[in-house]
Amino acid sequence: MRAALLFGLEDLRVLEVADPVPGPGDVLVRVEAATTCGTDVKTWRRGHPLLPPYPAPLGHETCGVREDTGERVLVGDSVACGTCRSCAAGRPQICREPRWIFGGFAELIAAPEAALHRVPDGLEPAAAAMAEPLAAAVHALARAPAKAVAPDAGVLGGGPMGQMLAALLLAEGRTVTLADRHAERRAQAEAAGAMSAEALADHDVVFEAVGRPDAWRAAVEACAPGGCVVFVGGCKAGTDASLPTRPLHYEELDLRGAFHHAPEEVDRALALLASGALDWRALAAGPIGLDDLQQALAAGNEGPARKWVVIP
Ligand SMILES: [Zn+2]
Ligand SMILES: [Zn+2]
């Protein structure tokens, strides 16, 4: 099969390699579409702690067809261990020993059956692949106060994750302001029905979707008294953020991390996409083939919020 493999920093090569051999409990899936995400760009540039040794498979938002049953599935990017303290507490998204699944940028991927999610009939492969990041947005909303308590939401960061958060919050009937320094990302949010700004202020709930310490601080500063900040963007490993203590104490702000998603949230994301709740096409770029992937990753995370649709 043909596969895009990462041989080192900024060194992605497309090669003819042996088909993956499914281990016990694994299923072989023929990839129809895989989408890129900001994490892929960062991984290509500076590596990633979860990546297997080079040459490493890449791509974790993957839709394809099971070779054994012919069923169309989303290949989830992880399977929780089921036995650790987090799993026992019903929080598989923070499992201590998950198995991560990479390799969507290839013609075939072997994945544990437990990672597969049936794709609703009629949903396009590229849309189904986007259920993986959308599930993280679904999870972030589940970590936030409900609309009745927090009707006015701010979203800091207008990349694909920020746009998905805004869309889900709007679908719940909240007022949403999205802040980003890129005019084209503010325009995307407005097209979806949100308000836009260069900076946020005084929101019941603020979602941080940038992943930088200065943005973490700005999110706290933009939260109304008694409000909640949900940190969705992961900062570079080893990063500290300095946060103002006054509102944390005197305004009783709730600070909550949101990481990854649980399997039910992936199914919920697939159902939302099938219902048309998210205009996924507004975030889709391409389609491109494996040979154009390195150039797409090199274009980086600047410009409009977009996810490249890769058809291997
Ligand atoms: Zn992703
Ligand atoms: Zn676990």
PDB file of C-alpha atoms and ligand atoms in Angstrom:
ATOM      1  CA  MET A   1       0.000   0.000   0.000  1.00  0.00           C
ATOM      2  CA  ARG A   2       0.998   3.667  -0.246  1.00  0.00           C
ATOM      3  CA  ALA A   3       1.491   5.508   3.012  1.00  0.00           C
ATOM      4  CA  ALA A   4       2.813   8.883   4.174  1.00  0.00           C
ATOM      5  CA  LEU A   5       5.417   8.297   6.887  1.00  0.00           C
ATOM      6  CA  LEU A   6       7.232  10.823   8.997  1.00  0.00           C
ATOM      7  CA  PHE A   7      11.003  10.172   8.899  1.00  0.00           C
ATOM      8  CA  GLY A   8      11.973  13.127  11.075  1.00  0.00           C
ATOM      9  CA  LEU A   9      11.185  16.783  11.566  1.00  0.00           C
ATOM     10  CA  GLU A  10       9.670  18.283   8.398  1.00  0.00           C
ATOM     11  CA  ASP A  11      10.440  15.059   6.541  1.00  0.00           C
ATOM     12  CA  LEU A  12       7.266  13.337   5.347  1.00  0.00           C
ATOM     13  CA  ARG A  13       7.707  10.752   2.605  1.00  0.00           C
ATOM     14  CA  VAL A  14       5.155   8.827   0.594  1.00  0.00           C
ATOM     15  CA  LEU A  15       6.277   5.246   0.119  1.00  0.00           C
ATOM     16  CA  GLU A  16       5.091   1.864  -1.026  1.00  0.00           C
ATOM     17  CA  VAL A  17       5.115  -0.238   2.162  1.00  0.00           C
ATOM     18  CA  ALA A  18       3.788  -3.623   3.261  1.00  0.00           C
ATOM     19  CA  ASP A  19       0.097  -3.707   4.176  1.00  0.00           C
ATOM     20  CA  PRO A  20      -0.448  -3.443   7.951  1.00  0.00           C
ATOM     21  CA  VAL A  21      -0.977  -6.806   9.643  1.00  0.00           C
ATOM     22  CA  PRO A  22      -3.929  -6.645  12.059  1.00  0.00           C
ATOM     23  CA  GLY A  23      -3.106  -7.896  15.549  1.00  0.00           C
ATOM     24  CA  PRO A  24      -5.580  -9.784  17.732  1.00  0.00           C
ATOM     25  CA  GLY A  25      -8.806  -7.772  17.976  1.00  0.00           C
ATOM     26  CA  ASP A  26      -7.728  -5.484  15.143  1.00  0.00           C
ATOM     27  CA  VAL A  27      -9.579  -4.791  11.926  1.00  0.00           C
ATOM     28  CA  LEU A  28      -8.141  -3.674   8.600  1.00  0.00           C
ATOM     29  CA  VAL A  29      -9.815  -0.516   7.269  1.00  0.00           C
ATOM     30  CA  ARG A  30      -9.397   0.873   3.743  1.00  0.00           C
ATOM     31  CA  VAL A  31      -9.111   4.639   4.181  1.00  0.00           C
ATOM     32  CA  GLU A  32     -11.553   6.774   2.178  1.00  0.00           C
ATOM     33  CA  ALA A  33     -10.651  10.146   3.668  1.00  0.00           C
ATOM     34  CA  ALA A  34      -8.473  11.489   6.468  1.00  0.00           C
ATOM     35  CA  THR A  35      -8.414  15.113   7.581  1.00  0.00           C
ATOM     36  CA  THR A  36      -5.448  17.143   8.786  1.00  0.00           C
ATOM     37  CA  CYS A  37      -5.464  19.020  12.049  1.00  0.00           C
ATOM     38  CA  GLY A  38      -3.287  21.568  13.825  1.00  0.00           C
ATOM     39  CA  THR A  39      -1.687  18.744  15.769  1.00  0.00           C
ATOM     40  CA  ASP A  40      -0.438  17.198  12.508  1.00  0.00           C
ATOM     41  CA  VAL A  41       1.226  20.504  11.593  1.00  0.00           C
ATOM     42  CA  LYS A  42       2.875  20.731  15.023  1.00  0.00           C
ATOM     43  CA  THR A  43       3.939  17.077  14.844  1.00  0.00           C
ATOM     44  CA  TRP A  44       5.478  17.564  11.399  1.00  0.00           C
ATOM     45  CA  ARG A  45       7.396  20.619  12.667  1.00  0.00           C
ATOM     46  CA  ARG A  46       8.558  19.573  16.094  1.00  0.00           C
ATOM     47  CA  GLY A  47       7.553  15.958  16.737  1.00  0.00           C
ATOM     48  CA  HIS A  48       5.039  14.674  19.257  1.00  0.00           C
ATOM     49  CA  PRO A  49       5.524  12.764  22.520  1.00  0.00           C
ATOM     50  CA  LEU A  50       2.816  10.217  21.607  1.00  0.00           C
ATOM     51  CA  LEU A  51       4.240   9.413  18.171  1.00  0.00           C
ATOM     52  CA  PRO A  52       5.854   5.976  17.678  1.00  0.00           C
ATOM     53  CA  PRO A  53       9.560   5.953  16.630  1.00  0.00           C
ATOM     54  CA  TYR A  54      10.441   7.191  13.115  1.00  0.00           C
ATOM     55  CA  PRO A  55       9.469   6.352  10.475  1.00  0.00           C
ATOM     56  CA  ALA A  56       6.123   7.080  12.084  1.00  0.00           C
ATOM     57  CA  PRO A  57       2.585   6.846  10.688  1.00  0.00           C
ATOM     58  CA  LEU A  58       0.599  10.082  10.783  1.00  0.00           C
ATOM     59  CA  GLY A  59      -3.095  10.989  10.642  1.00  0.00           C
ATOM     60  CA  HIS A  60      -5.673  10.478  13.365  1.00  0.00           C
ATOM     61  CA  GLU A  61      -8.943  11.702  11.813  1.00  0.00           C
ATOM     62  CA  THR A  62      -9.804   8.795   9.577  1.00  0.00           C
ATOM     63  CA  CYS A  63     -12.856   7.396   7.826  1.00  0.00           C
ATOM     64  CA  GLY A  64     -12.837   4.213   5.817  1.00  0.00           C
ATOM     65  CA  VAL A  65     -14.438   0.885   5.004  1.00  0.00           C
ATOM     66  CA  ARG A  66     -13.848  -2.287   7.038  1.00  0.00           C
ATOM     67  CA  GLU A  67     -12.183  -4.896   4.869  1.00  0.00           C
ATOM     68  CA  ASP A  68     -14.035  -7.689   6.719  1.00  0.00           C
ATOM     69  CA  THR A  69     -17.637  -6.411   6.758  1.00  0.00           C
ATOM     70  CA  GLY A  70     -17.701  -3.589   4.195  1.00  0.00           C
ATOM     71  CA  GLU A  71     -19.144  -1.251   6.807  1.00  0.00           C
ATOM     72  CA  ARG A  72     -18.112   2.425   6.733  1.00  0.00           C
ATOM     73  CA  VAL A  73     -16.442   3.441  10.003  1.00  0.00           C
ATOM     74  CA  LEU A  74     -14.731   6.325  11.691  1.00  0.00           C
ATOM     75  CA  VAL A  75     -11.425   5.050  13.068  1.00  0.00           C
ATOM     76  CA  GLY A  76     -11.206   6.577  16.539  1.00  0.00           C
ATOM     77  CA  ASP A  77      -7.735   7.728  17.492  1.00  0.00           C
ATOM     78  CA  SER A  78      -7.541   5.992  20.849  1.00  0.00           C
ATOM     79  CA  VAL A  79      -8.823   3.159  22.991  1.00  0.00           C
ATOM     80  CA  ALA A  80      -8.840   3.574  26.761  1.00  0.00           C
ATOM     81  CA  CYS A  81      -7.417   0.790  28.924  1.00  0.00           C
ATOM     82  CA  GLY A  82     -10.642   0.350  30.879  1.00  0.00           C
ATOM     83  CA  THR A  83      -8.914  -0.421  34.158  1.00  0.00           C
ATOM     84  CA  CYS A  84      -6.944   2.621  35.312  1.00  0.00           C
ATOM     85  CA  ARG A  85      -8.211   5.072  37.928  1.00  0.00           C
ATOM     86  CA  SER A  86      -9.562   7.501  35.284  1.00  0.00           C
ATOM     87  CA  CYS A  87     -11.331   4.737  33.387  1.00  0.00           C
ATOM     88  CA  ALA A  88     -12.789   3.375  36.640  1.00  0.00           C
ATOM     89  CA  ALA A  89     -14.099   6.874  37.347  1.00  0.00           C
ATOM     90  CA  GLY A  90     -15.890   6.929  33.969  1.00  0.00           C
ATOM     91  CA  ARG A  91     -13.471   9.367  32.345  1.00  0.00           C
ATOM     92  CA  PRO A  92     -11.854   7.388  29.505  1.00  0.00           C
ATOM     93  CA  GLN A  93     -10.657  10.591  27.804  1.00  0.00           C
ATOM     94  CA  ILE A  94      -7.988  10.966  30.496  1.00  0.00           C
ATOM     95  CA  CYS A  95      -7.073   7.251  30.585  1.00  0.00           C
ATOM     96  CA  ARG A  96      -3.530   6.803  31.887  1.00  0.00           C
ATOM     97  CA  GLU A  97      -2.678   3.944  29.480  1.00  0.00           C
ATOM     98  CA  PRO A  98      -4.563   4.558  26.235  1.00  0.00           C
ATOM     99  CA  ARG A  99      -3.620   2.929  22.968  1.00  0.00           C
ATOM    100  CA  TRP A 100      -3.242   5.691  20.373  1.00  0.00           C
ATOM    101  CA  ILE A 101      -3.973   4.940  16.743  1.00  0.00           C
ATOM    102  CA  PHE A 102      -2.131   6.806  13.998  1.00  0.00           C
ATOM    103  CA  GLY A 103      -1.855   6.117  10.281  1.00  0.00           C
ATOM    104  CA  GLY A 104      -4.859   7.665   8.535  1.00  0.00           C
ATOM    105  CA  PHE A 105      -2.614   9.073   5.822  1.00  0.00           C
ATOM    106  CA  ALA A 106      -2.290   5.685   4.135  1.00  0.00           C
ATOM    107  CA  GLU A 107      -4.376   3.400   1.959  1.00  0.00           C
ATOM    108  CA  LEU A 108      -4.947   0.950   4.826  1.00  0.00           C
ATOM    109  CA  ILE A 109      -4.952   1.212   8.599  1.00  0.00           C
ATOM    110  CA  ALA A 110      -5.167  -1.561  11.196  1.00  0.00           C
ATOM    111  CA  ALA A 111      -7.106  -0.526  14.284  1.00  0.00           C
ATOM    112  CA  PRO A 112      -8.657  -2.244  17.276  1.00  0.00           C
ATOM    113  CA  GLU A 113     -12.335  -2.997  16.702  1.00  0.00           C
ATOM    114  CA  ALA A 114     -13.077  -1.059  19.908  1.00  0.00           C
ATOM    115  CA  ALA A 115     -11.867   2.125  18.198  1.00  0.00           C
ATOM    116  CA  LEU A 116     -14.336   1.887  15.324  1.00  0.00           C
ATOM    117  CA  HIS A 117     -17.572   3.869  15.133  1.00  0.00           C
ATOM    118  CA  ARG A 118     -20.291   3.158  12.590  1.00  0.00           C
ATOM    119  CA  VAL A 119     -20.807   6.116  10.254  1.00  0.00           C
ATOM    120  CA  PRO A 120     -24.457   7.187   9.790  1.00  0.00           C
ATOM    121  CA  ASP A 121     -25.823   6.434   6.314  1.00  0.00           C
ATOM    122  CA  GLY A 122     -25.310   9.214   3.824  1.00  0.00           C
ATOM    123  CA  LEU A 123     -22.564  11.003   5.732  1.00  0.00           C
ATOM    124  CA  GLU A 124     -19.581  11.701   3.474  1.00  0.00           C
ATOM    125  CA  PRO A 125     -16.191  10.229   4.418  1.00  0.00           C
ATOM    126  CA  ALA A 126     -14.547  13.666   4.865  1.00  0.00           C
ATOM    127  CA  ALA A 127     -17.366  14.762   7.171  1.00  0.00           C
ATOM    128  CA  ALA A 128     -17.141  11.544   9.165  1.00  0.00           C
ATOM    129  CA  ALA A 129     -13.388  12.031   9.636  1.00  0.00           C
ATOM    130  CA  MET A 130     -14.121  15.423  11.189  1.00  0.00           C
ATOM    131  CA  ALA A 131     -16.220  13.721  13.873  1.00  0.00           C
ATOM    132  CA  GLU A 132     -12.948  13.088  15.729  1.00  0.00           C
ATOM    133  CA  PRO A 133     -12.141  16.777  16.402  1.00  0.00           C
ATOM    134  CA  LEU A 134     -15.842  17.601  16.701  1.00  0.00           C
ATOM    135  CA  ALA A 135     -16.082  15.027  19.496  1.00  0.00           C
ATOM    136  CA  ALA A 136     -13.438  17.006  21.401  1.00  0.00           C
ATOM    137  CA  ALA A 137     -15.621  20.104  20.992  1.00  0.00           C
ATOM    138  CA  VAL A 138     -18.653  18.117  22.204  1.00  0.00           C
ATOM    139  CA  HIS A 139     -16.604  17.087  25.239  1.00  0.00           C
ATOM    140  CA  ALA A 140     -15.504  20.686  25.913  1.00  0.00           C
ATOM    141  CA  LEU A 141     -19.161  21.783  25.971  1.00  0.00           C
ATOM    142  CA  ALA A 142     -19.952  18.969  28.380  1.00  0.00           C
ATOM    143  CA  ARG A 143     -17.279  20.385  30.708  1.00  0.00           C
ATOM    144  CA  ALA A 144     -18.914  23.836  30.652  1.00  0.00           C
ATOM    145  CA  PRO A 145     -21.998  25.113  32.497  1.00  0.00           C
ATOM    146  CA  ALA A 146     -25.311  24.613  30.680  1.00  0.00           C
ATOM    147  CA  LYS A 147     -26.933  27.339  28.599  1.00  0.00           C
ATOM    148  CA  ALA A 148     -29.379  28.263  31.396  1.00  0.00           C
ATOM    149  CA  VAL A 149     -26.429  29.243  33.600  1.00  0.00           C
ATOM    150  CA  ALA A 150     -24.122  30.539  30.888  1.00  0.00           C
ATOM    151  CA  PRO A 151     -26.130  31.887  27.930  1.00  0.00           C
ATOM    152  CA  ASP A 152     -23.303  34.109  26.664  1.00  0.00           C
ATOM    153  CA  ALA A 153     -20.140  32.376  25.493  1.00  0.00           C
ATOM    154  CA  GLY A 154     -16.779  33.617  24.296  1.00  0.00           C
ATOM    155  CA  VAL A 155     -14.464  31.517  22.163  1.00  0.00           C
ATOM    156  CA  LEU A 156     -10.825  32.523  22.050  1.00  0.00           C
ATOM    157  CA  GLY A 157      -9.185  31.239  18.876  1.00  0.00           C
ATOM    158  CA  GLY A 158     -10.759  30.852  15.442  1.00  0.00           C
ATOM    159  CA  GLY A 159      -8.971  27.758  14.160  1.00  0.00           C
ATOM    160  CA  PRO A 160     -10.998  24.639  13.317  1.00  0.00           C
ATOM    161  CA  MET A 161     -11.535  23.824  17.009  1.00  0.00           C
ATOM    162  CA  GLY A 162     -12.710  27.357  17.831  1.00  0.00           C
ATOM    163  CA  GLN A 163     -15.070  27.337  14.843  1.00  0.00           C
ATOM    164  CA  MET A 164     -16.494  23.950  15.880  1.00  0.00           C
ATOM    165  CA  LEU A 165     -17.014  25.148  19.456  1.00  0.00           C
ATOM    166  CA  ALA A 166     -18.793  28.263  18.179  1.00  0.00           C
ATOM    167  CA  ALA A 167     -21.060  26.175  15.940  1.00  0.00           C
ATOM    168  CA  LEU A 168     -22.068  23.840  18.777  1.00  0.00           C
ATOM    169  CA  LEU A 169     -22.700  26.735  21.176  1.00  0.00           C
ATOM    170  CA  LEU A 170     -24.821  28.519  18.553  1.00  0.00           C
ATOM    171  CA  ALA A 171     -26.794  25.313  17.945  1.00  0.00           C
ATOM    172  CA  GLU A 172     -27.665  25.341  21.661  1.00  0.00           C
ATOM    173  CA  GLY A 173     -29.035  28.872  21.261  1.00  0.00           C
ATOM    174  CA  ARG A 174     -26.286  30.694  23.152  1.00  0.00           C
ATOM    175  CA  THR A 175     -24.911  34.026  22.026  1.00  0.00           C
ATOM    176  CA  VAL A 176     -21.325  33.507  20.885  1.00  0.00           C
ATOM    177  CA  THR A 177     -18.437  35.882  20.325  1.00  0.00           C
ATOM    178  CA  LEU A 178     -15.324  34.452  18.693  1.00  0.00           C
ATOM    179  CA  ALA A 179     -12.045  36.320  18.961  1.00  0.00           C
ATOM    180  CA  ASP A 180      -9.111  35.863  16.597  1.00  0.00           C
ATOM    181  CA  ARG A 181      -6.500  38.193  15.169  1.00  0.00           C
ATOM    182  CA  HIS A 182      -7.102  36.808  11.650  1.00  0.00           C
ATOM    183  CA  ALA A 183      -9.879  38.724   9.874  1.00  0.00           C
ATOM    184  CA  GLU A 184     -10.710  35.715   7.690  1.00  0.00           C
ATOM    185  CA  ARG A 185     -11.356  33.560  10.760  1.00  0.00           C
ATOM    186  CA  ARG A 186     -13.590  36.219  12.284  1.00  0.00           C
ATOM    187  CA  ALA A 187     -15.488  36.289   8.967  1.00  0.00           C
ATOM    188  CA  GLN A 188     -15.909  32.488   9.111  1.00  0.00           C
ATOM    189  CA  ALA A 189     -17.404  32.749  12.600  1.00  0.00           C
ATOM    190  CA  GLU A 190     -19.758  35.516  11.499  1.00  0.00           C
ATOM    191  CA  ALA A 191     -20.878  33.459   8.520  1.00  0.00           C
ATOM    192  CA  ALA A 192     -21.859  30.730  10.998  1.00  0.00           C
ATOM    193  CA  GLY A 193     -23.933  33.198  13.028  1.00  0.00           C
ATOM    194  CA  ALA A 194     -21.494  34.229  15.766  1.00  0.00           C
ATOM    195  CA  MET A 195     -20.305  37.720  16.626  1.00  0.00           C
ATOM    196  CA  SER A 196     -16.595  38.359  16.286  1.00  0.00           C
ATOM    197  CA  ALA A 197     -14.042  40.525  18.003  1.00  0.00           C
ATOM    198  CA  GLU A 198     -10.305  40.995  18.297  1.00  0.00           C
ATOM    199  CA  ALA A 199     -10.546  40.422  22.060  1.00  0.00           C
ATOM    200  CA  LEU A 200     -13.140  39.000  24.457  1.00  0.00           C
ATOM    201  CA  ALA A 201     -14.650  40.580  27.577  1.00  0.00           C
ATOM    202  CA  ASP A 202     -17.184  39.655  30.241  1.00  0.00           C
ATOM    203  CA  HIS A 203     -18.579  36.290  29.084  1.00  0.00           C
ATOM    204  CA  ASP A 204     -20.412  33.739  31.263  1.00  0.00           C
ATOM    205  CA  VAL A 205     -18.181  31.033  29.860  1.00  0.00           C
ATOM    206  CA  VAL A 206     -14.951  31.338  27.877  1.00  0.00           C
ATOM    207  CA  PHE A 207     -13.454  28.553  25.782  1.00  0.00           C
ATOM    208  CA  GLU A 208      -9.717  28.822  25.189  1.00  0.00           C
ATOM    209  CA  ALA A 209      -8.892  27.212  21.836  1.00  0.00           C
ATOM    210  CA  VAL A 210      -5.438  28.581  21.077  1.00  0.00           C
ATOM    211  CA  GLY A 211      -3.042  26.619  23.289  1.00  0.00           C
ATOM    212  CA  ARG A 212      -0.646  29.374  24.331  1.00  0.00           C
ATOM    213  CA  PRO A 213       0.010  30.709  27.862  1.00  0.00           C
ATOM    214  CA  ASP A 214      -0.906  34.284  26.908  1.00  0.00           C
ATOM    215  CA  ALA A 215      -4.229  33.035  25.556  1.00  0.00           C
ATOM    216  CA  TRP A 216      -4.886  31.056  28.751  1.00  0.00           C
ATOM    217  CA  ARG A 217      -4.437  34.279  30.677  1.00  0.00           C
ATOM    218  CA  ALA A 218      -6.590  36.296  28.261  1.00  0.00           C
ATOM    219  CA  ALA A 219      -9.359  33.700  28.626  1.00  0.00           C
ATOM    220  CA  VAL A 220      -9.366  34.120  32.411  1.00  0.00           C
ATOM    221  CA  GLU A 221      -9.392  37.911  32.069  1.00  0.00           C
ATOM    222  CA  ALA A 222     -12.369  37.731  29.674  1.00  0.00           C
ATOM    223  CA  CYS A 223     -14.547  35.729  32.071  1.00  0.00           C
ATOM    224  CA  ALA A 224     -17.415  37.425  33.955  1.00  0.00           C
ATOM    225  CA  PRO A 225     -17.604  37.139  37.772  1.00  0.00           C
ATOM    226  CA  GLY A 226     -18.792  33.666  38.783  1.00  0.00           C
ATOM    227  CA  GLY A 227     -18.108  32.362  35.294  1.00  0.00           C
ATOM    228  CA  CYS A 228     -16.213  29.388  33.936  1.00  0.00           C
ATOM    229  CA  VAL A 229     -13.149  29.068  31.711  1.00  0.00           C
ATOM    230  CA  VAL A 230     -12.674  25.855  29.714  1.00  0.00           C
ATOM    231  CA  PHE A 231      -9.136  25.228  28.483  1.00  0.00           C
ATOM    232  CA  VAL A 232      -9.372  23.313  25.224  1.00  0.00           C
ATOM    233  CA  GLY A 233      -6.054  24.240  23.611  1.00  0.00           C
ATOM    234  CA  GLY A 234      -3.024  22.278  24.743  1.00  0.00           C
ATOM    235  CA  CYS A 235       0.149  24.314  25.242  1.00  0.00           C
ATOM    236  CA  LYS A 236       3.628  23.141  24.281  1.00  0.00           C
ATOM    237  CA  ALA A 237       4.953  20.470  26.664  1.00  0.00           C
ATOM    238  CA  GLY A 238       6.553  21.917  29.784  1.00  0.00           C
ATOM    239  CA  THR A 239       4.768  25.280  29.473  1.00  0.00           C
ATOM    240  CA  ASP A 240       3.609  27.254  32.512  1.00  0.00           C
ATOM    241  CA  ALA A 241       0.891  29.913  32.369  1.00  0.00           C
ATOM    242  CA  SER A 242       0.641  32.801  34.810  1.00  0.00           C
ATOM    243  CA  LEU A 243      -2.953  33.610  35.768  1.00  0.00           C
ATOM    244  CA  PRO A 244      -4.346  36.630  37.658  1.00  0.00           C
ATOM    245  CA  THR A 245      -5.313  35.555  41.178  1.00  0.00           C
ATOM    246  CA  ARG A 246      -7.806  38.353  41.873  1.00  0.00           C
ATOM    247  CA  PRO A 247     -10.715  37.090  39.692  1.00  0.00           C
ATOM    248  CA  LEU A 248      -9.991  33.466  40.603  1.00  0.00           C
ATOM    249  CA  HIS A 249     -10.568  34.309  44.259  1.00  0.00           C
ATOM    250  CA  TYR A 250     -12.828  37.348  44.480  1.00  0.00           C
ATOM    251  CA  GLU A 251     -14.953  36.421  41.459  1.00  0.00           C
ATOM    252  CA  GLU A 252     -15.004  32.658  42.114  1.00  0.00           C
ATOM    253  CA  LEU A 253     -14.079  31.676  38.575  1.00  0.00           C
ATOM    254  CA  ASP A 254     -14.228  27.979  37.710  1.00  0.00           C
ATOM    255  CA  LEU A 255     -11.267  26.796  35.649  1.00  0.00           C
ATOM    256  CA  ARG A 256     -11.750  23.494  33.843  1.00  0.00           C
ATOM    257  CA  GLY A 257      -9.533  21.506  31.527  1.00  0.00           C
ATOM    258  CA  ALA A 258     -11.094  19.726  28.556  1.00  0.00           C
ATOM    259  CA  PHE A 259      -9.096  16.998  26.868  1.00  0.00           C
ATOM    260  CA  HIS A 260      -9.984  14.588  24.085  1.00  0.00           C
ATOM    261  CA  HIS A 261     -13.331  12.768  24.203  1.00  0.00           C
ATOM    262  CA  ALA A 262     -15.172   9.656  25.308  1.00  0.00           C
ATOM    263  CA  PRO A 263     -16.467   7.102  22.748  1.00  0.00           C
ATOM    264  CA  GLU A 264     -20.116   8.234  23.241  1.00  0.00           C
ATOM    265  CA  GLU A 265     -19.041  11.759  22.335  1.00  0.00           C
ATOM    266  CA  VAL A 266     -17.633  10.495  19.026  1.00  0.00           C
ATOM    267  CA  ASP A 267     -21.009   8.903  18.252  1.00  0.00           C
ATOM    268  CA  ARG A 268     -22.737  12.137  19.244  1.00  0.00           C
ATOM    269  CA  ALA A 269     -20.423  14.093  16.909  1.00  0.00           C
ATOM    270  CA  LEU A 270     -21.233  11.713  14.043  1.00  0.00           C
ATOM    271  CA  ALA A 271     -24.960  12.185  14.719  1.00  0.00           C
ATOM    272  CA  LEU A 272     -24.549  15.976  14.795  1.00  0.00           C
ATOM    273  CA  LEU A 273     -22.728  15.913  11.459  1.00  0.00           C
ATOM    274  CA  ALA A 274     -25.413  13.655   9.971  1.00  0.00           C
ATOM    275  CA  SER A 275     -28.104  16.084  11.187  1.00  0.00           C
ATOM    276  CA  GLY A 276     -26.382  19.004   9.466  1.00  0.00           C
ATOM    277  CA  ALA A 277     -25.742  20.880  12.739  1.00  0.00           C
ATOM    278  CA  LEU A 278     -22.252  21.753  11.562  1.00  0.00           C
ATOM    279  CA  ASP A 279     -21.333  23.209   8.175  1.00  0.00           C
ATOM    280  CA  TRP A 280     -18.248  20.994   7.854  1.00  0.00           C
ATOM    281  CA  ARG A 281     -17.692  22.077   4.245  1.00  0.00           C
ATOM    282  CA  ALA A 282     -16.838  25.569   5.512  1.00  0.00           C
ATOM    283  CA  LEU A 283     -13.778  24.025   7.185  1.00  0.00           C
ATOM    284  CA  ALA A 284     -12.799  21.589   4.416  1.00  0.00           C
ATOM    285  CA  ALA A 285      -9.957  22.298   1.993  1.00  0.00           C
ATOM    286  CA  GLY A 286      -8.867  20.098  -0.900  1.00  0.00           C
ATOM    287  CA  PRO A 287      -9.294  17.211  -1.475  1.00  0.00           C
ATOM    288  CA  ILE A 288      -5.611  16.409  -1.925  1.00  0.00           C
ATOM    289  CA  GLY A 289      -3.659  13.186  -2.353  1.00  0.00           C
ATOM    290  CA  LEU A 290      -0.840  11.827  -0.185  1.00  0.00           C
ATOM    291  CA  ASP A 291       1.746  13.446  -2.454  1.00  0.00           C
ATOM    292  CA  ASP A 292       0.454  16.951  -1.637  1.00  0.00           C
ATOM    293  CA  LEU A 293       0.217  16.394   2.109  1.00  0.00           C
ATOM    294  CA  GLN A 294       3.678  17.644   3.059  1.00  0.00           C
ATOM    295  CA  GLN A 295       3.072  20.939   1.238  1.00  0.00           C
ATOM    296  CA  ALA A 296      -0.310  21.308   2.987  1.00  0.00           C
ATOM    297  CA  LEU A 297       1.301  20.771   6.404  1.00  0.00           C
ATOM    298  CA  ALA A 298       4.075  23.229   5.544  1.00  0.00           C
ATOM    299  CA  ALA A 299       1.436  25.901   4.890  1.00  0.00           C
ATOM    300  CA  GLY A 300       0.916  25.760   8.644  1.00  0.00           C
ATOM    301  CA  ASN A 301      -1.903  26.888  10.898  1.00  0.00           C
ATOM    302  CA  GLU A 302      -2.144  30.459   9.569  1.00  0.00           C
ATOM    303  CA  GLY A 303      -4.899  31.849   7.350  1.00  0.00           C
ATOM    304  CA  PRO A 304      -8.527  30.736   7.397  1.00  0.00           C
ATOM    305  CA  ALA A 305      -9.555  27.818   9.615  1.00  0.00           C
ATOM    306  CA  ARG A 306      -9.282  24.792   7.375  1.00  0.00           C
ATOM    307  CA  LYS A 307      -8.768  21.088   7.450  1.00  0.00           C
ATOM    308  CA  TRP A 308      -7.251  19.423   4.407  1.00  0.00           C
ATOM    309  CA  VAL A 309      -9.197  16.425   3.170  1.00  0.00           C
ATOM    310  CA  VAL A 310      -6.681  13.760   2.167  1.00  0.00           C
ATOM    311  CA  ILE A 311      -7.840  10.970  -0.143  1.00  0.00           C
ATOM    312  CA  PRO A 312      -5.076   8.312  -0.011  1.00  0.00           C
TER     313      PRO A 312
HETATM  314 ZN    ZN B   1      -6.932  16.219  15.312  1.00  0.00          ZN
HETATM  315 ZN    ZN B   2      -7.551   3.729  31.450  1.00  0.00          ZN
END
